[in-house]
Coordinates of C-alpha atoms in Angstrom, one line a residue:
M1438 CA 48.4 -6.8 6.0
T1439 CA 45.4 -9.0 6.0
E1440 CA 43.6 -6.6 8.3
K1441 CA 44.4 -3.7 6.1
I1442 CA 42.8 -5.6 3.1
G1443 CA 39.7 -6.4 5.3
V1444 CA 39.3 -2.6 6.0
L1445 CA 39.8 -1.7 2.5
G1446 CA 37.2 -4.4 1.5
K1447 CA 34.7 -3.0 4.0
K1448 CA 35.2 0.6 2.5
S1449 CA 34.7 -0.6 -1.0
A1450 CA 31.7 -2.6 0.1
Q1451 CA 30.2 0.7 1.6
R1452 CA 30.9 2.8 -1.6
T1453 CA 29.2 0.3 -3.8
Q1454 CA 26.0 -0.2 -1.4
R1455 CA 23.1 0.7 -3.2
S1456 CA 20.1 3.0 -1.9
G1457 CA 16.8 4.0 -3.1
V1458 CA 14.6 2.1 -5.7
E1459 CA 16.0 0.3 -8.6
R1460 CA 14.0 -1.0 -11.6
V1461 CA 14.9 -4.6 -12.2
V1462 CA 12.6 -6.1 -14.6
N1463 CA 9.5 -5.3 -17.1
A1464 CA 7.2 -8.2 -18.0
P1465 CA 3.9 -8.7 -19.5
L1466 CA 1.2 -9.7 -17.0
P1467 CA -2.2 -11.0 -18.4
T1468 CA -4.8 -11.0 -15.9
V1469 CA -8.5 -11.4 -15.4
Y1470 CA -8.9 -7.8 -15.5
G1471 CA -6.8 -6.9 -18.6
E1472 CA -3.1 -7.0 -19.9
F1473 CA -0.7 -5.3 -17.4
R1474 CA 3.0 -4.6 -17.4
A1475 CA 4.4 -5.9 -14.2
I1476 CA 7.4 -3.8 -13.4
G1477 CA 9.6 -5.1 -10.5
Y1478 CA 11.8 -3.0 -8.4
M1479 CA 14.2 -3.6 -5.5
D1480 CA 13.9 -1.2 -2.6
H1481 CA 17.6 -1.2 -1.5
D1482 CA 16.8 0.8 1.7
R1483 CA 14.4 -2.0 3.1
G1484 CA 15.5 -4.9 1.2
D1485 CA 11.8 -5.5 -0.1
E1486 CA 10.9 -6.5 -3.6
Q1487 CA 8.2 -4.4 -5.2
V1488 CA 6.0 -4.3 -8.2
A1489 CA 3.9 -1.8 -10.1
L1490 CA 1.3 -3.0 -12.3
V1491 CA 0.9 -0.5 -15.3
Y1492 CA -1.9 -0.5 -17.6
G1493 CA -1.9 1.3 -21.0
E1494 CA 0.0 4.4 -21.9
I1495 CA 0.1 6.2 -18.5
G1496 CA 1.7 9.7 -19.4
T1497 CA 2.9 12.0 -16.8
E1498 CA 0.0 14.0 -15.5
D1499 CA -3.2 13.1 -13.5
V1500 CA -2.5 9.3 -13.8
L1501 CA -5.2 7.2 -12.1
T1502 CA -3.1 5.4 -9.2
R1503 CA -3.6 3.0 -6.4
L1504 CA -1.0 2.5 -3.7
H1505 CA -2.0 -0.8 -2.4
S1506 CA -0.6 -2.1 0.9
E1507 CA 0.1 -6.0 0.9
C1508 CA -2.5 -7.8 2.7
L1509 CA -2.2 -11.6 2.5
T1510 CA -5.3 -12.3 4.3
G1511 CA -7.5 -10.1 2.4
D1512 CA -5.7 -10.2 -1.2
A1513 CA -5.3 -13.8 -1.2
F1514 CA -7.4 -15.5 1.1
G1515 CA -10.5 -13.5 0.8
S1516 CA -10.7 -12.2 4.4
Q1517 CA -13.9 -10.2 5.2
H1518 CA -12.0 -8.8 8.3
C1519 CA -11.1 -6.0 5.9
E1520 CA -11.8 -4.6 2.5
C1521 CA -8.3 -5.0 1.1
G1522 CA -9.1 -7.7 -1.4
D1523 CA -12.0 -6.0 -2.7
Q1524 CA -10.2 -2.8 -3.0
L1525 CA -7.4 -4.4 -5.0
A1526 CA -9.9 -5.9 -7.4
S1527 CA -11.8 -2.7 -7.8
A1528 CA -8.5 -0.6 -8.4
L1529 CA -7.4 -3.1 -11.2
R1530 CA -10.8 -2.8 -12.7
A1531 CA -10.9 1.0 -12.5
V1532 CA -7.6 1.5 -14.2
V1533 CA -8.5 -0.8 -17.1
A1534 CA -11.9 1.0 -17.4
A1535 CA -10.0 4.3 -17.4
G1536 CA -7.7 3.0 -20.2
S1537 CA -4.5 3.5 -18.2
G1538 CA -3.2 3.7 -14.6
I1539 CA -1.0 2.1 -12.1
V1540 CA -1.5 -0.1 -9.1
V1541 CA 1.6 0.0 -7.0
Y1542 CA 1.5 -3.1 -4.7
L1543 CA 3.5 -2.2 -1.6
R1544 CA 5.2 -5.1 0.2
G1545 CA 6.4 -4.8 3.7
H1546 CA 3.0 -3.0 4.5
E1547 CA 1.3 -6.1 5.9
G1548 CA -0.9 -5.0 9.0
R1549 CA -0.2 -1.4 8.4
G1550 CA 3.4 -2.0 8.5
I1551 CA 3.6 -4.3 11.6
G1552 CA 4.0 -7.7 9.7
L1553 CA 2.0 -10.7 9.3
L1554 CA 2.2 -12.5 12.4
A1555 CA 1.7 -9.2 14.5
K1556 CA -1.4 -8.5 12.3
L1557 CA -2.7 -11.9 13.2
R1558 CA -2.0 -11.2 17.0
A1559 CA -3.9 -7.9 16.6
M1560 CA -6.8 -9.7 14.9
A1561 CA -7.0 -12.1 17.9
L1562 CA -7.3 -9.1 20.2
Q1563 CA -9.9 -7.5 18.0
A1564 CA -12.0 -10.9 18.4
E1565 CA -11.7 -10.1 22.2
G1566 CA -13.3 -6.8 21.7
L1567 CA -10.4 -4.4 21.0
D1568 CA -10.6 -2.2 17.9
T1569 CA -7.7 -2.2 15.3
V1570 CA -6.1 0.8 16.9
E1571 CA -6.3 -0.6 20.5
A1572 CA -4.9 -3.9 19.5
N1573 CA -1.7 -2.5 18.0
L1574 CA -1.2 -0.5 21.0
A1575 CA -1.8 -3.3 23.3
L1576 CA 0.9 -5.2 21.5
G1577 CA 3.4 -2.3 21.9
L1578 CA 3.3 -1.6 18.2
P1579 CA 2.6 1.6 16.2
V1580 CA -0.9 2.1 15.0
D1581 CA 0.5 2.6 11.3
A1582 CA 4.1 2.2 10.5
R1583 CA 3.8 2.3 6.7
D1584 CA 6.2 4.5 4.7
Y1585 CA 5.3 5.6 1.0
G1586 CA 8.8 6.9 0.0
V1587 CA 9.3 3.7 -2.1
A1588 CA 5.8 4.2 -3.9
A1589 CA 6.9 7.9 -4.8
G1590 CA 10.3 6.6 -5.9
I1591 CA 8.4 4.1 -8.2
L1592 CA 6.2 6.8 -9.6
H1593 CA 9.2 9.1 -10.2
D1594 CA 10.7 6.2 -12.2
L1595 CA 7.8 5.8 -14.2
G1596 CA 7.8 9.6 -15.1
V1597 CA 4.6 10.2 -13.0
A1598 CA 4.4 13.9 -11.9
S1599 CA 0.7 13.9 -10.7
V1600 CA -1.9 11.4 -9.8
R1601 CA -5.6 10.8 -9.4
L1602 CA -5.1 8.8 -6.2
L1603 CA -7.6 6.0 -5.6
S1604 CA -7.6 6.0 -1.9
N1605 CA -9.8 7.0 1.1
N1606 CA -6.8 7.5 3.2
P1607 CA -5.6 11.1 3.6
R1608 CA -2.2 10.1 4.9
K1609 CA -1.4 8.5 1.5
R1610 CA -2.0 12.0 -0.3
E1611 CA 0.1 13.8 2.3
A1612 CA 2.9 11.2 1.9
L1613 CA 3.0 11.6 -1.9
L1614 CA 3.1 15.4 -1.6
R1615 CA 5.9 15.2 1.0
H1616 CA 7.8 13.1 -1.8
G1617 CA 7.2 15.4 -4.6
I1618 CA 4.4 13.6 -6.4
Q1619 CA 1.4 15.9 -6.9
V1620 CA -2.3 14.6 -6.1
A1621 CA -4.7 16.1 -8.6
E1622 CA -7.6 14.4 -7.2
Q1623 CA -8.3 11.9 -4.4
V1624 CA -10.9 9.3 -5.9
P1625 CA -12.9 7.4 -3.4
L1626 CA -12.5 3.6 -3.4
L1627 CA -15.6 2.6 -1.2
I1628 CA -16.4 -1.1 -0.7
P1629 CA -19.9 -2.2 0.7
P1630 CA -19.3 -3.2 4.3
C1631 CA -20.4 -6.4 5.7
E1632 CA -21.2 -7.5 9.3
D1633 CA -17.5 -9.0 9.8
N1634 CA -15.8 -5.7 8.9
I1635 CA -18.1 -2.8 9.8
T1636 CA -16.5 -2.2 13.2
Y1637 CA -13.1 -2.3 11.6
L1638 CA -14.2 0.3 8.8
R1639 CA -15.7 2.4 11.5
T1640 CA -12.6 2.5 13.3
K1641 CA -10.7 3.6 10.3
R1642 CA -13.1 6.5 9.8
E1643 CA -13.2 7.6 13.3
R1644 CA -9.8 7.0 14.5
L1645 CA -7.6 6.9 11.4
D1646 CA -9.3 9.6 9.4
H1647 CA -10.3 7.6 6.4
H1648 CA -13.3 9.2 4.4
L1649 CA -15.8 6.6 4.5
P1650 CA -19.2 8.5 4.0
H1651 CA -20.9 5.3 2.7
L1652 CA -20.9 3.9 6.2
D1653 CA -23.7 6.1 7.3
A1654 CA -26.1 4.0 5.2
V1655 CA -25.4 0.8 7.1
A1656 CA -26.3 1.6 10.5
H1657 CA -28.3 -1.5 10.9
L1658 CA -24.9 -3.5 10.9
S1659 CA -23.6 -4.4 14.4

């Protein structure tokens, strides 16, 4: 009898197990850039907590949108190894300047999806001369493991049908199209490079197809 109850309990749990993206909370978030709404989501498929920062009345069409991959070292610590922190700040400024828009902050995307410790290991290999692609491969990890299904799910929940995408990465555009979000325009988000990140940025352009035409003007950097 006990065994039967256990089996029934498991079947009940399977029936009630959630999937997809669930909106959990909507809270005001005053920032140095402007007054946003922080809309929190639970990604039941991956177990990640996600957030979309929404500014103004966004509407449904051609919404200025940034899909920003979590980067602790760049976003919080100001690392110059990448341009992530500057891109996040620029995106927040851009949606405020436009009067409305969304920044979807994607947790679980650290190091293009390999995680924080693996990213730090890859950075150590880059300090020894490997580029960002070679470093991931040397660790036996994918070059880019990110999935944008959760971002599309958040946009669908917000009623967004098409975006003006703040990104230099064509793979983000392709991912949104696959998930039913139209991309009316891809808006460049170009950050001036420095000596510490120029090699990283050139690798992103040459090996990951990022559109970074401004790098041509900084040939003097090593």
